[in-house]
Amino acid sequence: MQSGMNPWSSNQTVDVDRLFAEFGIEPIGEVVQRLPEVPPFMRRGVVVGHRDYQVVADAIRNRTPFHVLTGFMPSGLPHLGHLMVMKEVVWHVQQGGNGYVAIADREAHAVRGISWEKCREFGREYLKALYALGFRGTTYYQSKNERLKDLAFEASTKVNFSDLAAIYGFGPETSLAHAVSVATQVADILFPQLDAGPAPTVVPVGLDQDPHLRLTRDVAHKFRMFTVEDRGDYISVRSKNAPVEALEAVHRAFPGSKKYSGHVDIMGRPYALVDDTAREIEIAHGGFGFYLPSSTYHIFMPGLQGGKMSSSVPESLFGFYEPDTSVRKKVMAAMTGGRMTLEEQRRLGGEPDRCSVYLLNLFHMLEDDEEFADLRRRCESGEMTCGQCKKETWERVQAFLVDLRDKMDAVEHLADEV
Ligand code: TRP
Ligand code: SF4
């Protein structure tokens, strides 16, 4: 099997439809209707897909426990391209999620050769930005989290080299540290459940990170002692590798159940009750009882200049502490969907769907739906010139950055405590 996707590749073109068809990512569509309040990134088509998000949406609606986790590789300073996933994590925390953020210094060191000192320096900036945007919860550096590293080792017992070759295209030349950093990311994704108990967990990521989710869901499944299946008339709890006492405990927990070799059949009980009980018994017998992690997938904002957004192309993005003059220049020079002449623009209107200034507003700078609809209308009607539009957008960007920097300065102590 070929992965068709390499999370470490710098030129990332992901074919959304193929990914969905081939790997079983669900379009985000229906599941958002379960949410009590739909965030801008879901309303505006930024988040396009998910795995098992329904359990998280239900937890939000029913106010039951859930975790949210993501990770950042500190291979440089945080910038515009990191803002979306930060907002997604913060939103889930505000919806009642128990928040976690990993600074993936093991990955940055193993894959990008970043020194530990630099990892710390960059990591601190990510954490400041997160706290400034309203994140509350647990944050850690992979290299400093002992329980995480133990979990990564345990996860490694469930992964072999042919899995890594199939999922990531790893070969004989791949460094062992790279493989260890993969196991560490698997551990990141499961860590909230180790730390605070099993519960649905959402991992908001870009589509490029899906291989890690597939691997982690596979590992979480292999860790389970039981599978619990609804067979219509009854519920079957099947042992995968449970100690005999654990299966016996399931039998005893449900008087009237029938025990066979390797499975227990339970009649007249709700699925959720049986599932929870099996999980508790598993944990009492030394298992983890992990839920398979859920995920959401967002598309990437193209660069301001119209190409890809990448830190190797400075004009494609701006940093949070970049001087105003420099950010202004980039916004004013951004690629627009404007026409060749002013006369044409007035007559035909602009083409927002091909415009990076429009996307900057869609992703980040204009959260109010009415104002945003108005921007589109003024663009398409030819009422607004691109020059005017860029000027207004720059003013929003500037206000946003002033506020963000103020807040980042104010939460420095939180980042330093990590
Ligand atoms: N690999 C991710 C990146 O390149 C960073 C990361 C590390 C991560 N651990 C994670 C992302 C856990 C999501 C969940 O950006
Ligand atoms: Fe883009 Fe604004 Fe020009 Fe429309 S008016 S094409 S949104 S810059």
CSV table of C-alpha atoms and ligand atoms in Angstrom, one decimal, residues 69-71 73 104 107 185 188-189 203 205 209, ligand 1:
chain,number,residue,atom,x,y,z
A,69,LEU,CA,-5.1,17.8,21.4
A,70,THR,CA,-2.7,19.0,18.7
A,71,GLY,CA,1.0,19.4,18.3
A,73,MET,CA,6.8,21.2,15.4
A,104,ALA,CA,7.0,18.3,19.0
A,107,GLU,CA,10.2,15.6,15.7
A,185,GLN,CA,3.4,11.5,17.9
A,188,ASP,CA,0.9,12.6,21.9
A,189,ILE,CA,-2.5,11.7,20.4
A,203,VAL,CA,-7.2,16.1,16.9
A,205,VAL,CA,-5.0,19.0,11.9
A,209,GLN,CA,-1.3,14.7,9.1
B,1,TRP,N1,3.7,16.4,13.1
B,1,TRP,C1,3.1,17.6,13.4
B,1,TRP,C2,3.6,18.7,12.4
B,1,TRP,O1,4.5,18.4,11.6
B,1,TRP,C3,3.3,18.0,14.8
B,1,TRP,C4,2.7,17.1,15.8
B,1,TRP,C5,3.4,16.4,16.8
B,1,TRP,C6,1.3,16.8,16.0
B,1,TRP,N2,2.5,15.7,17.6
B,1,TRP,C7,1.2,15.9,17.1
B,1,TRP,C8,0.1,17.2,15.4
B,1,TRP,C9,0.1,15.4,17.6
B,1,TRP,C10,-1.1,16.6,15.8
B,1,TRP,C11,-1.1,15.8,16.9
B,1,TRP,O2,3.2,19.8,12.5
